[in-house]
XYZ file of C-alpha atoms in Angstrom:
772
model
C 125.029 -68.291 -75.805
C 123.243 -67.572 -72.601
C 119.982 -65.614 -73.318
C 119.551 -64.198 -69.747
C 120.197 -60.488 -69.295
C 121.613 -60.861 -65.762
C 125.329 -60.287 -65.462
C 127.502 -63.211 -64.629
C 129.319 -62.804 -61.358
C 132.585 -62.832 -63.070
C 131.475 -60.296 -65.637
C 130.923 -57.294 -63.288
C 133.181 -55.851 -60.720
C 132.459 -56.999 -57.207
C 131.670 -53.515 -55.975
C 129.055 -53.009 -58.644
C 127.451 -56.346 -57.939
C 127.355 -55.667 -54.190
C 125.791 -52.259 -54.690
C 123.042 -53.655 -56.910
C 122.232 -56.421 -54.428
C 122.084 -53.916 -51.575
C 119.670 -51.718 -53.493
C 117.438 -54.673 -54.317
C 117.242 -55.765 -50.665
C 116.519 -52.273 -49.408
C 113.651 -51.923 -51.903
C 112.058 -55.119 -50.645
C 112.445 -54.020 -47.038
C 110.905 -50.633 -47.821
C 107.920 -52.309 -49.450
C 107.380 -54.577 -46.462
C 107.673 -51.851 -43.879
C 105.488 -49.374 -45.727
C 102.783 -51.939 -46.547
C 102.597 -53.278 -42.994
C 102.512 -49.758 -41.575
C 99.609 -48.789 -43.799
C 97.779 -52.022 -42.887
C 98.293 -51.329 -39.191
C 96.968 -47.795 -39.673
C 93.890 -49.230 -41.395
C 93.368 -51.635 -38.533
C 93.749 -48.839 -36.012
C 91.242 -46.654 -37.800
C 88.842 -49.617 -38.016
C 89.291 -50.260 -34.298
C 88.501 -46.717 -33.206
C 85.666 -46.334 -35.738
C 84.049 -49.609 -34.685
C 84.500 -48.718 -31.035
C 82.799 -45.365 -31.431
C 80.014 -46.653 -33.653
C 79.375 -49.681 -31.471
C 79.389 -47.560 -28.336
C 76.839 -45.090 -29.614
C 74.692 -47.238 -31.887
C 75.290 -50.863 -30.880
C 74.585 -52.333 -34.296
C 73.004 -55.734 -34.521
C 75.163 -58.818 -34.918
C 74.613 -58.971 -38.657
C 75.874 -55.432 -39.223
C 78.894 -56.082 -36.991
C 79.673 -59.238 -38.917
C 79.491 -57.338 -42.198
C 81.779 -54.644 -40.763
C 84.307 -57.253 -39.623
C 84.348 -58.861 -43.035
C 84.691 -55.428 -44.635
C 87.714 -54.540 -42.477
C 89.357 -57.884 -43.228
C 88.827 -57.364 -46.930
C 90.181 -53.799 -46.731
C 93.349 -54.843 -44.847
C 93.850 -57.771 -47.151
C 93.508 -55.424 -50.104
C 96.116 -53.066 -48.632
C 98.594 -55.901 -48.093
C 97.869 -57.358 -51.494
C 98.364 -54.068 -53.231
C 101.151 -52.462 -51.239
C 103.192 -55.553 -50.334
C 102.491 -58.645 -52.345
C 101.727 -56.790 -55.549
C 104.975 -54.791 -55.327
C 107.129 -57.730 -54.279
C 106.016 -59.686 -57.282
C 107.529 -57.095 -59.612
C 111.017 -58.452 -60.857
C 114.016 -56.306 -59.764
C 116.571 -56.920 -62.591
C 120.182 -55.553 -62.503
C 119.362 -53.278 -65.396
C 116.411 -51.817 -63.476
C 118.573 -51.270 -60.440
C 121.322 -49.690 -62.583
C 118.813 -47.411 -64.284
C 117.453 -46.334 -60.864
C 120.988 -45.467 -59.675
C 121.854 -43.631 -62.914
C 118.743 -41.418 -62.505
C 119.467 -40.694 -58.856
C 123.265 -40.162 -59.420
C 123.923 -38.491 -62.810
C 127.649 -38.454 -62.085
C 127.795 -42.150 -63.010
C 127.642 -40.998 -66.610
C 125.775 -44.093 -67.836
C 128.845 -46.170 -67.139
C 127.011 -48.376 -64.660
C 124.066 -48.984 -66.925
C 126.404 -49.742 -69.904
C 128.503 -52.133 -67.866
C 125.418 -53.963 -66.629
C 123.867 -54.156 -70.072
C 127.084 -55.468 -71.772
C 128.133 -57.812 -68.985
C 128.174 -61.450 -70.039
C 128.029 -60.792 -73.758
C 130.981 -61.223 -76.168
C 132.227 -57.944 -77.503
C 131.949 -59.034 -81.067
C 128.212 -59.748 -80.569
C 127.624 -56.174 -79.535
C 130.041 -54.608 -82.038
C 132.473 -53.402 -79.345
C 136.054 -54.310 -78.582
C 137.142 -56.111 -75.467
C 139.299 -53.164 -74.409
C 136.321 -50.839 -74.524
C 134.274 -53.178 -72.296
C 137.034 -53.417 -69.748
C 137.400 -49.651 -69.736
C 133.643 -49.202 -69.140
C 133.596 -51.764 -66.301
C 136.642 -50.176 -64.706
C 135.025 -46.733 -64.931
C 131.805 -48.042 -63.303
C 133.841 -49.655 -60.533
C 135.657 -46.403 -59.859
C 132.505 -44.310 -59.705
C 130.290 -46.752 -57.751
C 132.194 -45.994 -54.615
C 130.676 -42.512 -54.623
C 127.082 -43.891 -54.550
C 124.963 -43.970 -51.305
C 122.241 -46.506 -51.797
C 120.057 -45.047 -49.035
C 119.769 -41.760 -50.886
C 117.706 -43.490 -53.532
C 114.644 -43.746 -51.218
C 112.181 -41.030 -50.084
C 111.949 -41.645 -46.313
C 108.877 -39.442 -45.705
C 106.113 -41.894 -46.702
C 107.792 -44.713 -44.787
C 108.357 -42.477 -41.785
C 104.736 -41.351 -41.788
C 103.481 -44.886 -42.121
C 105.670 -46.138 -39.294
C 104.707 -43.231 -37.064
C 101.021 -43.792 -37.804
C 101.316 -47.495 -37.119
C 103.225 -46.834 -33.919
C 100.634 -44.303 -32.835
C 97.829 -46.731 -33.481
C 99.562 -49.543 -31.648
C 100.363 -47.288 -28.738
C 96.820 -45.831 -28.480
C 95.183 -49.192 -28.700
C 97.580 -50.659 -26.168
C 96.935 -47.795 -23.758
C 93.149 -48.217 -24.205
C 93.412 -51.960 -23.627
C 95.435 -51.411 -20.453
C 93.513 -48.445 -19.053
C 89.995 -49.471 -20.128
C 90.377 -53.170 -20.047
C 86.637 -53.803 -19.607
C 85.725 -51.626 -22.578
C 88.390 -53.288 -24.740
C 87.118 -56.671 -23.671
C 83.507 -55.795 -24.558
C 84.688 -54.412 -27.910
C 86.565 -57.609 -28.633
C 83.551 -59.730 -27.702
C 81.104 -57.665 -29.733
C 83.199 -56.770 -32.780
C 85.488 -59.802 -33.053
C 83.445 -62.618 -31.515
C 80.104 -61.012 -32.429
C 78.719 -61.415 -28.920
C 75.322 -59.937 -27.955
C 76.729 -58.479 -24.768
C 75.854 -54.786 -24.441
C 77.959 -51.890 -23.324
C 77.531 -50.750 -19.745
C 74.655 -48.250 -19.370
C 73.737 -45.461 -17.014
C 70.150 -46.067 -18.052
C 68.362 -49.379 -18.288
C 65.094 -49.744 -20.191
C 62.628 -52.615 -20.206
C 59.539 -53.172 -22.302
C 56.441 -55.055 -21.206
C 54.309 -57.334 -23.351
C 56.896 -58.194 -26.016
C 58.005 -61.791 -25.468
C 60.952 -62.494 -27.749
C 60.628 -58.924 -28.986
C 57.287 -59.546 -30.728
C 53.766 -58.448 -29.843
C 50.668 -59.335 -31.805
C 47.696 -57.065 -32.310
C 44.360 -57.503 -34.039
C 44.108 -55.747 -37.365
C 42.807 -52.229 -36.926
C 43.205 -52.275 -33.146
C 45.285 -50.038 -30.927
C 48.416 -51.280 -29.144
C 49.812 -49.550 -26.077
C 53.576 -49.927 -25.601
C 54.797 -49.688 -22.004
C 58.468 -48.869 -21.342
C 60.010 -49.080 -17.864
C 63.178 -47.237 -16.811
C 65.098 -48.730 -13.878
C 65.229 -46.024 -11.184
C 68.191 -47.738 -9.497
C 70.422 -46.705 -12.407
C 72.264 -43.374 -12.266
C 70.143 -41.754 -14.948
C 66.392 -41.886 -15.418
C 65.618 -40.375 -18.826
C 63.185 -37.492 -19.076
C 61.859 -38.845 -22.344
C 61.861 -42.148 -24.135
C 61.534 -42.045 -27.896
C 59.837 -44.528 -30.202
C 61.621 -44.848 -33.536
C 59.535 -46.904 -35.903
C 59.604 -48.095 -39.479
C 56.850 -49.763 -41.444
C 56.978 -52.382 -44.159
C 56.120 -49.660 -46.643
C 59.404 -47.912 -45.874
C 58.073 -44.945 -43.928
C 59.872 -43.953 -40.732
C 59.062 -41.758 -37.797
C 59.869 -40.755 -34.246
C 57.411 -40.166 -31.456
C 58.030 -39.328 -27.780
C 56.427 -41.581 -25.209
C 54.215 -40.173 -22.476
C 55.877 -40.082 -19.099
C 53.366 -41.243 -16.501
C 53.901 -39.397 -13.256
C 57.217 -39.019 -11.468
C 58.715 -42.158 -9.974
C 60.338 -41.981 -6.565
C 63.566 -44.059 -6.632
C 63.056 -44.911 -2.957
C 59.595 -46.351 -3.549
C 59.156 -47.053 -7.235
C 61.475 -49.504 -8.955
C 60.556 -48.194 -12.406
C 59.557 -45.006 -14.168
C 56.700 -45.775 -16.549
C 56.349 -44.467 -20.124
C 53.577 -45.238 -22.621
C 52.824 -44.785 -26.280
C 49.848 -46.052 -28.304
C 50.012 -47.211 -31.892
C 46.501 -46.464 -33.135
C 44.635 -48.485 -35.754
C 47.491 -50.829 -36.635
C 46.914 -52.311 -40.095
C 50.405 -53.544 -41.068
C 53.481 -54.847 -39.218
C 55.699 -52.241 -37.525
C 59.305 -52.537 -36.330
C 60.525 -50.004 -33.780
C 63.231 -49.185 -31.238
C 62.910 -47.596 -27.819
C 65.643 -45.049 -27.087
C 66.065 -43.340 -23.729
C 69.227 -41.985 -22.134
C 72.101 -44.172 -23.284
C 69.999 -47.323 -23.525
C 68.142 -48.670 -26.496
C 65.852 -51.623 -27.025
C 66.081 -52.629 -30.651
C 63.955 -54.395 -33.226
C 60.745 -54.681 -31.319
C 58.093 -55.860 -33.745
C 54.335 -55.551 -33.906
C 52.714 -58.271 -35.975
C 49.166 -57.854 -37.242
C 46.795 -60.810 -36.988
C 43.095 -61.188 -37.563
C 40.831 -60.500 -34.619
C 39.034 -63.589 -33.338
C 35.384 -63.698 -34.244
C 32.618 -66.205 -34.814
C 32.176 -66.933 -38.487
C 29.260 -69.286 -37.880
C 26.652 -69.293 -35.114
C 23.590 -71.461 -34.685
C 20.965 -72.358 -32.103
C 20.008 -75.993 -31.700
C 16.429 -75.890 -30.465
C 14.446 -78.644 -28.789
C 10.839 -77.430 -28.724
C 8.215 -78.187 -26.065
C 6.447 -81.462 -26.559
C 3.010 -79.920 -27.122
C 4.259 -78.187 -30.287
C 5.043 -81.564 -31.904
C 7.928 -79.940 -33.797
C 11.217 -81.730 -34.574
C 14.526 -80.470 -33.274
C 15.923 -77.708 -35.486
C 19.265 -76.001 -35.982
C 18.758 -72.311 -36.704
C 21.574 -70.077 -38.039
C 21.883 -66.892 -35.992
C 20.640 -63.922 -38.019
C 19.729 -60.796 -36.092
C 17.491 -61.185 -33.065
C 16.597 -64.841 -32.679
C 12.999 -65.499 -31.699
C 12.531 -68.736 -29.787
C 9.274 -70.031 -28.292
C 9.095 -69.969 -24.510
C 9.971 -73.363 -23.053
C 12.464 -74.282 -25.788
C 15.741 -75.923 -24.770
C 18.513 -74.034 -26.594
C 22.153 -74.965 -27.191
C 24.363 -72.301 -28.748
C 26.969 -73.566 -31.235
C 29.804 -71.350 -32.464
C 32.630 -71.733 -34.976
C 35.564 -69.281 -34.774
C 37.692 -67.989 -37.627
C 40.913 -69.093 -35.874
C 42.109 -71.336 -33.075
C 40.908 -70.262 -29.624
C 42.128 -70.843 -26.121
C 38.947 -69.940 -24.281
C 35.539 -68.298 -24.602
C 33.957 -66.154 -21.918
C 30.155 -65.940 -22.057
C 28.219 -63.281 -20.157
C 24.439 -63.648 -20.046
C 21.984 -60.816 -19.482
C 18.470 -62.013 -18.670
C 15.976 -59.141 -19.019
C 18.665 -56.555 -18.126
C 19.900 -58.624 -15.141
C 23.442 -59.998 -15.512
C 24.254 -63.526 -14.431
C 27.579 -65.151 -13.547
C 29.902 -65.482 -16.565
C 30.781 -68.872 -18.004
C 34.332 -69.698 -19.103
C 34.772 -72.431 -21.722
C 38.190 -73.958 -22.431
C 38.346 -75.268 -25.979
C 39.435 -78.804 -26.680
C 42.848 -79.164 -28.392
C 41.395 -81.376 -31.111
C 38.652 -78.826 -31.921
C 40.115 -75.406 -31.122
C 37.551 -73.551 -33.195
C 34.255 -75.121 -32.131
C 32.365 -74.818 -28.861
C 28.825 -75.200 -27.528
C 26.950 -73.575 -24.653
C 23.768 -74.987 -23.118
C 21.237 -72.265 -22.241
C 18.801 -74.843 -20.803
C 15.170 -73.727 -21.132
C 14.495 -70.259 -22.504
C 11.740 -68.463 -20.619
C 12.979 -64.850 -20.776
C 14.696 -62.560 -23.216
C 18.426 -63.294 -23.109
C 21.477 -61.502 -24.473
C 24.703 -63.511 -24.791
C 28.041 -61.666 -24.994
C 31.029 -63.685 -26.256
C 34.614 -62.674 -25.494
C 37.097 -64.781 -27.483
C 40.766 -65.370 -26.584
C 42.807 -66.894 -29.416
C 46.159 -68.648 -29.498
C 47.884 -65.352 -30.354
C 46.645 -64.068 -26.982
C 44.341 -61.640 -28.813
C 40.885 -60.930 -27.422
C 38.145 -59.451 -29.583
C 37.740 -55.720 -28.931
C 33.947 -55.729 -28.446
C 32.041 -58.763 -27.200
C 29.924 -60.468 -29.828
C 26.247 -60.110 -28.941
C 23.531 -62.616 -29.654
C 20.016 -61.559 -28.672
C 17.476 -64.305 -28.021
C 13.874 -63.195 -27.701
C 11.607 -65.548 -25.765
C 8.366 -65.501 -27.733
C 5.319 -66.357 -25.660
C 2.775 -68.667 -27.211
C 0.004 -66.351 -28.376
C -3.665 -67.161 -28.145
C -5.384 -68.360 -31.329
C -6.556 -65.688 -33.719
C -10.171 -65.685 -34.898
C -10.844 -63.270 -37.787
C -14.534 -64.244 -37.890
C -17.322 -62.264 -39.531
C -21.077 -62.626 -39.116
C -22.943 -62.425 -42.449
C -26.610 -61.800 -43.083
C -27.432 -60.701 -39.553
C -28.000 -57.198 -38.229
C -28.181 -55.908 -34.691
C -31.703 -57.287 -34.263
C -32.696 -60.947 -34.524
C -35.773 -63.077 -33.983
C -35.942 -65.909 -31.410
C -35.791 -68.464 -34.261
C -32.765 -66.972 -36.054
C -29.493 -68.618 -37.061
C -26.201 -66.728 -36.871
C -23.927 -67.542 -39.854
C -20.205 -67.066 -39.206
C -17.393 -67.221 -41.765
C -13.644 -66.925 -41.264
C -10.670 -68.875 -39.930
C -9.172 -69.999 -36.646
C -5.366 -69.959 -36.668
C -2.655 -70.730 -34.126
C 1.104 -71.060 -34.486
C 1.331 -74.491 -32.876
C -2.134 -76.021 -33.147
C -5.766 -75.492 -32.118
C -7.174 -77.808 -29.471
C -10.828 -76.714 -29.335
C -13.260 -74.217 -30.915
C -16.626 -73.239 -29.416
C -19.379 -70.624 -29.325
C -19.857 -68.568 -26.192
C -23.230 -66.904 -25.648
C -24.651 -64.821 -22.867
C -28.288 -63.768 -22.405
C -28.671 -60.483 -20.553
C -26.713 -60.809 -17.287
C -26.905 -64.597 -17.069
C -23.848 -66.878 -16.856
C -22.238 -67.400 -20.288
C -22.947 -70.682 -21.977
C -20.934 -72.675 -24.491
C -21.700 -74.627 -27.631
C -18.822 -76.826 -28.792
C -17.945 -76.497 -32.437
C -14.893 -78.717 -33.090
C -11.919 -80.391 -31.355
C -9.451 -81.321 -34.131
C -6.931 -84.111 -33.751
C -3.237 -83.382 -34.094
C -1.628 -79.951 -34.363
C -3.987 -78.284 -36.806
C -2.872 -74.668 -37.155
C -5.533 -73.373 -39.582
C -9.225 -74.241 -39.408
C -11.629 -72.703 -41.957
C -14.940 -71.684 -40.376
C -18.270 -71.661 -42.182
C -20.996 -72.481 -39.700
C -24.058 -71.041 -37.966
C -25.327 -70.889 -34.414
C -29.011 -71.785 -34.143
C -30.460 -69.637 -31.366
C -33.730 -71.582 -31.164
C -32.069 -73.837 -28.611
C -31.454 -70.822 -26.386
C -35.212 -70.203 -25.857
C -34.933 -66.485 -26.443
C -37.801 -64.059 -25.948
C -38.275 -60.600 -27.468
C -36.668 -57.860 -25.413
C -33.604 -59.847 -24.350
C -29.978 -59.050 -25.244
C -27.795 -61.805 -26.660
C -23.985 -61.576 -26.643
C -22.266 -64.025 -28.988
C -18.624 -64.713 -29.848
C -16.463 -67.607 -31.007
C -13.522 -68.785 -28.909
C -10.617 -71.175 -29.435
C -7.984 -72.737 -27.160
C -4.502 -73.883 -28.183
C -2.433 -76.844 -26.911
C -0.154 -74.825 -24.606
C 0.548 -76.959 -21.486
C 3.439 -75.122 -19.807
C 1.169 -72.977 -17.664
C -1.947 -73.461 -15.595
C -4.285 -73.335 -18.580
C -4.087 -73.060 -22.364
C -4.247 -69.788 -24.230
C -7.752 -68.809 -25.305
C -8.502 -66.459 -28.171
C -11.802 -64.801 -28.994
C -13.436 -63.263 -31.998
C -15.232 -59.955 -31.731
C -18.364 -59.925 -29.594
C -21.715 -59.246 -31.194
C -24.503 -57.765 -29.060
C -27.860 -58.623 -30.612
C -31.315 -57.440 -29.665
C -34.070 -60.068 -29.743
C -37.247 -58.734 -31.393
C -40.472 -60.141 -32.803
C -40.631 -61.079 -36.472
C -43.028 -58.188 -37.100
C -40.639 -55.712 -35.487
C -37.717 -57.006 -37.558
C -39.767 -56.679 -40.760
C -40.499 -53.070 -39.956
C -36.781 -52.433 -39.325
C -35.841 -54.015 -42.630
C -38.595 -52.114 -44.450
C -37.256 -48.845 -43.056
C -33.808 -49.864 -44.187
C -35.151 -50.638 -47.657
C -36.794 -47.207 -47.818
C -33.467 -45.502 -47.015
C -31.734 -47.556 -49.701
C -34.390 -46.589 -52.242
C -33.850 -42.907 -51.496
C -30.106 -43.385 -51.915
C -30.671 -45.179 -55.200
C -32.896 -42.355 -56.453
C -30.039 -39.951 -55.710
C -27.670 -42.189 -57.691
C -30.133 -42.225 -60.578
C -30.250 -38.425 -60.595
C -26.486 -38.256 -60.640
C -26.355 -40.641 -63.618
C -28.878 -38.431 -65.395
C -26.705 -35.387 -64.698
C -23.717 -37.317 -66.002
C -25.568 -37.933 -69.264
C -26.285 -34.205 -69.577
C -22.615 -33.399 -68.970
C -21.675 -35.901 -71.658
C -24.056 -34.360 -74.170
C -22.627 -30.862 -73.528
C -19.316 -31.946 -75.094
C -19.642 -29.698 -78.189
C -17.932 -30.235 -81.519
C -19.424 -27.274 -83.502
C -19.329 -23.528 -82.687
C -22.803 -21.937 -82.363
C -24.054 -19.848 -85.293
C -25.464 -16.295 -85.120
C -29.156 -17.350 -85.000
C -28.246 -19.045 -81.752
C -27.989 -15.593 -80.206
C -31.526 -14.879 -81.375
C -32.635 -18.111 -79.841
C -30.975 -17.025 -76.639
C -32.974 -13.779 -76.752
C -36.169 -15.778 -77.030
C -35.079 -17.836 -74.048
C -34.418 -14.658 -72.076
C -37.920 -13.420 -72.879
C -39.446 -16.684 -71.682
C -37.334 -16.501 -68.546
C -38.601 -12.992 -67.849
C -42.211 -14.099 -68.359
C -41.592 -16.852 -65.770
C -39.960 -14.362 -63.420
C -36.481 -15.958 -63.756
C -33.198 -14.101 -64.153
C -32.139 -14.204 -67.831
C -28.454 -14.137 -66.858
C -29.041 -17.081 -64.581
C -30.742 -18.953 -67.380
C -27.783 -18.247 -69.635
C -25.331 -19.344 -66.917
C -26.876 -22.788 -66.447
C -24.525 -25.403 -67.771
C -21.459 -23.175 -67.531
C -18.119 -24.520 -66.382
C -15.704 -23.163 -63.732
C -13.968 -20.046 -65.040
C -16.963 -18.598 -66.917
C -18.217 -15.142 -65.935
C -21.895 -14.784 -64.964
C -23.854 -13.420 -67.887
C -21.505 -14.960 -70.446
C -22.898 -17.959 -72.251
C -20.209 -20.595 -72.507
C -20.943 -21.192 -76.163
C -20.580 -17.484 -76.917
C -17.061 -17.330 -75.478
C -16.061 -20.677 -76.954
C -17.309 -19.646 -80.394
C -14.486 -17.139 -80.633
C -11.942 -19.232 -78.678
C -11.171 -22.733 -80.077
C -8.712 -23.459 -77.274
C -11.399 -22.742 -74.665
C -13.809 -24.996 -76.505
C -11.210 -27.815 -76.412
C -10.640 -27.167 -72.700
C -14.377 -27.381 -71.986
C -14.607 -30.657 -73.868
C -11.710 -32.094 -71.831
C -13.171 -30.852 -68.542
C -16.612 -32.321 -69.244
C -15.138 -35.611 -70.422
C -13.044 -35.980 -67.238
C -16.051 -35.091 -65.076
C -18.128 -37.722 -66.891
C -15.476 -40.404 -66.288
C -15.195 -39.543 -62.579
C -18.979 -39.608 -62.131
C -19.131 -42.951 -63.937
C -16.686 -44.550 -61.494
C -18.388 -43.000 -58.474
C -21.847 -44.121 -59.564
C -20.600 -47.653 -60.223
C -19.240 -47.965 -56.663
C -22.414 -46.551 -55.122
C -24.619 -48.853 -57.211
C -22.600 -51.891 -56.133
C -22.907 -50.811 -52.484
C -26.687 -50.539 -52.887
C -26.767 -54.038 -54.390
C -24.830 -55.453 -51.414
C -27.157 -53.680 -48.963
C -30.299 -55.150 -50.604
C -28.705 -58.594 -50.614
C -27.944 -58.118 -46.887
C -31.664 -57.477 -46.279
C -32.504 -60.681 -48.159
C -30.016 -62.670 -46.063
C -31.386 -61.219 -42.813
C -34.883 -62.339 -43.800
C -33.552 -65.831 -44.508
C -31.360 -66.147 -41.405
C -34.129 -64.859 -39.136
C -36.528 -67.349 -40.777
C -39.120 -64.698 -41.691
C -38.532 -64.860 -45.426
C -40.972 -65.712 -48.169
C -40.291 -66.956 -51.643
C -41.730 -63.782 -53.134
C -39.467 -61.569 -50.941
C -36.359 -63.573 -51.783
C -37.074 -63.367 -55.506
C -37.869 -59.646 -55.394
C -34.823 -58.684 -53.333
C -32.466 -61.105 -55.067
C -33.206 -61.468 -58.762
C -35.425 -58.396 -58.826
C -33.149 -55.803 -57.201
C -29.744 -56.999 -55.941
C -28.710 -59.014 -58.990
C -29.740 -56.384 -61.577
C -27.908 -53.711 -59.591
C -24.791 -55.899 -59.428
C -25.010 -56.430 -63.197
C -25.284 -52.673 -63.746
C -22.301 -51.971 -61.431
C -19.996 -54.761 -62.603
C -20.891 -54.995 -66.315
C -22.617 -51.915 -67.669
C -20.690 -49.191 -65.871
C -17.286 -50.673 -66.829
C -18.427 -50.779 -70.449
C -19.465 -47.137 -70.167
C -16.060 -46.272 -68.727
C -14.294 -47.968 -71.650
C -16.346 -45.975 -74.123
C -15.607 -42.758 -72.233
C -11.897 -43.535 -72.270
C -12.085 -44.092 -76.035
C -13.804 -40.714 -76.290
C -11.050 -39.040 -74.237
C -8.372 -40.592 -76.444
C -9.924 -39.026 -79.570
C -11.597 -36.061 -77.924
C -10.324 -33.451 -80.413
C -10.986 -35.592 -83.473
C -13.953 -33.955 -85.297
C -15.008 -37.333 -86.754
C -14.173 -39.941 -84.108
C -15.081 -37.662 -81.210
C -18.830 -37.302 -81.961
C -19.017 -40.985 -82.854
C -17.487 -42.097 -79.534
C -19.698 -39.645 -77.645
C -22.723 -41.239 -79.263
C -21.533 -44.718 -78.250
C -21.166 -43.522 -74.678
C -24.600 -41.913 -74.735
C -26.193 -45.160 -75.892
C -24.546 -47.047 -73.024
C -25.551 -44.514 -70.386
C -29.126 -44.566 -71.734
C -29.142 -48.347 -71.329
C -27.907 -47.944 -67.752
C -30.617 -45.398 -66.980
C -33.252 -47.700 -68.441
C -32.151 -50.619 -66.271
C -31.894 -48.448 -63.175
C -35.412 -47.099 -63.700
C -36.739 -50.619 -64.041
C -35.136 -51.561 -60.721
C -36.517 -48.388 -59.146
C -40.028 -49.346 -60.277
C -39.664 -52.675 -58.486
C -38.590 -50.830 -55.351
C -41.561 -48.467 -55.552
C -43.970 -51.338 -56.150
C -42.793 -52.883 -52.923
C -43.172 -49.519 -51.226
C -46.927 -49.524 -51.904
C -47.100 -53.052 -50.548
C -45.125 -52.063 -47.481
C -47.333 -49.032 -46.912
C -50.414 -51.288 -47.093
C -48.878 -53.660 -44.588
C -47.954 -50.762 -42.352
C -51.548 -49.383 -42.601
C -52.981 -52.802 -41.727
C -50.503 -53.108 -38.838
C -51.689 -49.762 -37.498
C -55.342 -50.946 -37.691
C -54.410 -54.105 -35.816
C -52.520 -52.107 -33.199
C -55.486 -49.727 -32.804
C -57.877 -52.652 -32.445
C -55.649 -54.240 -29.826
C -55.417 -50.936 -27.973
C -59.220 -50.518 -28.170
C -59.704 -54.040 -26.865
C -57.362 -53.325 -23.977
C -59.219 -50.125 -23.088
C -62.609 -51.864 -23.361
C -61.435 -54.633 -21.069
C -60.115 -52.111 -18.574
C -63.476 -50.276 -18.636
C -65.377 -53.507 -18.166
C -63.147 -54.495 -15.283
C -63.691 -51.093 -13.691
C -67.459 -51.375 -14.058
C -67.437 -54.888 -12.603
C -65.352 -53.638 -9.696
C -67.853 -50.832 -9.055
C -70.781 -53.273 -9.107
C -69.070 -55.551 -6.625
C -68.447 -52.654 -4.305
C -72.130 -51.627 -4.475
């Protein structure tokens, strides 16, 4: 038995079969017409939408390509869904019969029953053959009343066809009437051409080759837009529409510069400045109906010199090897040095412009083209440096970026200074004897070498003379000096003035003569040995008086130390004070003044310090601290003064020796008898006293350690006083000797004066006798 549900041609009446076939064909035609109409409508909408969008916005080629692909996919989807998808659905006779039965109820299910039972034996279905024939005959009779076209709803198809026709007609009219516009649309939207729509405004941008401009990081970039004045419309404003890599967007109007005259000016100029550009920016320029798209600002590093050095060839007299000095700050270069500047850039360069300013006077710039094999290195020969020079470097890199501010390199031409002579004269005062020697101690220094050192001396107003000291070989830059000038060779006489200094010349040979440096000048008075002894004796007398004052101060310091009390006075002390007041009255002194002696700052006159402290422990502690601090300060002061006195006595001893008027007894007395003991007191004994006083201050309020440390300090200060008194006795012993010498000198002077007067009288008498 045949399993197919389709009716055999012989099984159904011819009219029924024809009606079903007609319905099936009309369905397929409806599907085709409706699907194609909808697809055409989609294409028409896409055409007009793309035309409008492309006219106003002129998307880039990529967006247009995506739109074209999107339209193709959309139309293909419409056809696939509305045509192919529907046509693939099987249209069986039973489905067609069911459709007719629903549309025409008057069929009374006869058509559907006939179709369903056609081709099947009656016994298989449980019906008789007569019944099947009756059903088929009934379907054949009623099928004549069916209009197949009434099955369809014509409205959707009619709308689709009208829409498609409208689209085809509108597009055709546009293509005929605006052929150029249709052609441009076809080129841009179908062939993806870059051709633009005709404009009433035409914009140009300067400085963006291939739509890209490069700017140094952090620099400003000025964008210049030009509007063609020959076009019908010159826009009032041109807008910058930018977007950054961070996603931010913005719009800024450009500045219109002046008003262009179409008869004279070919372009109207607009400007806008991107300030402090740190990251890439993409922007469009929009003015009138024109637009320049996708202009891009790329950020690059500014060219700079990451390494700079000066290659220095020094003058021959300096005997210094060639050196390469890295540039750090102001470069100091000796005058006469040949300098070559070497620079290394951080990126490839095209050229370097060098402007030189010599002592505020500009010279002609130098342009250096960099070699292709070394685009980052260059050198510039400055020749010989003899003046201060400032070099300004302007770098142009391969991105056509020039550094914003010229790089400055300051070169200071350092003149060769004269030698320095920090020389001191020791053991000589302002007066010397004709047989003296002048000791000098110090150094002679020069940056590049000393050629000669000599003494220069001048007697009264005579021409200065020289005494050569040394002429070292090579470039000796530091010469220690410890020498003496013997003035016996100068044949000096008392009453003359001697000017002495030490001079030195360096090896400078770039000028007419070398540089000469001088020590300080000493002006010395030439006196007799006797006169110098008297001067030194007077000096010794002044020093003794100063030393006596120091001794008194040390004694006062001891008294201040001993007034550091650790026990409050008892009542009988007041009685003792009364007895003291009585004694003071008997002597005619003021009792209050007697009580006030030894008081500290802050005490009231008439109040004994011990009386107030007896009832005030805090005041007693304050007095102890005050007296201890005063003792320490006096100790340090007396030590310095004692050391100064020792140096002064030693200076007298050296003057006696250097003037060659010394004696063994005088050297021993001034040296080991006075100067050395005083130095021992100042450098050994006083520091020990200070240590004991500091120990006392540390335990000042300790009732046990305090008195003990005070006693230790007292013992030390007593030892100092003992030694100082011994030295003072030696000074006074010499004073008697000096007074004796001075008395004898006066007798000699009186005798010489008497002899002169006697001789004058004798000469006068002889003259009178001759006249008689």
